[in-house]
Each structure stands twice: as C-alpha cells, then as structure tokens.
GROMACS .gro file of C-alpha atoms in nm:
model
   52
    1UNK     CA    1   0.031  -0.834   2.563
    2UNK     CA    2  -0.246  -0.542   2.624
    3UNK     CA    3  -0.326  -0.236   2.449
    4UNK     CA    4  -0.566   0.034   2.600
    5UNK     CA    5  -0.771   0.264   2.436
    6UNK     CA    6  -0.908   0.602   2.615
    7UNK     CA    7  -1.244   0.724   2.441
    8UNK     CA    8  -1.480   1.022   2.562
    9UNK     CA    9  -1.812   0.936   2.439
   10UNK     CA   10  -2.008   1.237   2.301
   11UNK     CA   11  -2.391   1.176   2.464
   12UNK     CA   12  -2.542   1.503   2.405
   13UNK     CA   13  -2.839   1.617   2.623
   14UNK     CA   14  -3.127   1.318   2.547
   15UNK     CA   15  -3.107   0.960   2.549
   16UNK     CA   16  -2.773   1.033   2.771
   17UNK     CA   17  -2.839   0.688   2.964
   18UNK     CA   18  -2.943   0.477   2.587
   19UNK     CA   19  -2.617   0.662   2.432
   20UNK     CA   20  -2.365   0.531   2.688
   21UNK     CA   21  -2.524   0.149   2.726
   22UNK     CA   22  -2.510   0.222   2.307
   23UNK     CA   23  -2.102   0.322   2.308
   24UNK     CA   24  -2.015   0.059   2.558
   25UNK     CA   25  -2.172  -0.186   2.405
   26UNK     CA   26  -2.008  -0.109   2.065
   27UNK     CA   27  -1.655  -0.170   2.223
   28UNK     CA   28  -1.764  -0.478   2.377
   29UNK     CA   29  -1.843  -0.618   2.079
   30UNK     CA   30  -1.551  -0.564   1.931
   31UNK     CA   31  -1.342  -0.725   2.205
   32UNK     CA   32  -1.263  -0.407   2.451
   33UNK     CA   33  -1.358  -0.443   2.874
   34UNK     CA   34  -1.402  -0.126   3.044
   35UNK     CA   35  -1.115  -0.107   3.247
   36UNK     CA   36  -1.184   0.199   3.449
   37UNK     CA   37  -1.451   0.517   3.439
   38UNK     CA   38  -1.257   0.792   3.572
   39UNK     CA   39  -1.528   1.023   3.810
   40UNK     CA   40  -1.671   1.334   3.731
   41UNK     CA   41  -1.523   1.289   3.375
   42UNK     CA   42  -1.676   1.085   3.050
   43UNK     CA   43  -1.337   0.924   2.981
   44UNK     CA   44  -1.335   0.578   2.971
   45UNK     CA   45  -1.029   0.322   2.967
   46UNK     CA   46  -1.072   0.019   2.751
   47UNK     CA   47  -0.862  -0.306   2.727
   48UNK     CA   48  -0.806  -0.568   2.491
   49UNK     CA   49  -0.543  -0.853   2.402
   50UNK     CA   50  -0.349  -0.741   2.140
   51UNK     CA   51  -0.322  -1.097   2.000
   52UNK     CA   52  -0.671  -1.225   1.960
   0.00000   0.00000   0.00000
C-alpha cells in the first residue's frame, strides 16, 4: 500500500534554489519520491510505502 503526502515548501526570497534541493532532500531521506511538481505552483506530491 501507498500513502502520499502534499507539502508547499516555504523558500523565501534568497537561497530559493539551496532551500528546495534542502526540502527535497529532507523527504528523501526519510523514504518519500517526488511523485509530481504541479506547474506554476510550489506544491509538491510525495510517495512512500506505507509498510517499510
């Protein structure tokens, strides 16, 4: 089974490019894979096995 997790990251105005390599980076760690970036939006959609 799957669960999904929908984040906006907050990036502020510097560092934008270092902040979102940081936040993805952090959820890849702890097991997530981007599943989709929706466009002109900061949402991101994360999944994970919920059995691991």
């Amino acid at each position: 089974m799957k669960e999904y997790k929908v984040e906006m990251p907050k990036l502020g105005l510097t560092n934008r490019h270092q902040k979102y390599e940081d936040f993805l980076n952090q959820y890849a760690r702890e097991g997530w894979i981007v599943k989709h970036i929706v466009p002109n939006s900061s949402m991101v959609i994360f999944e994970r096995d919920k059995n691991r």
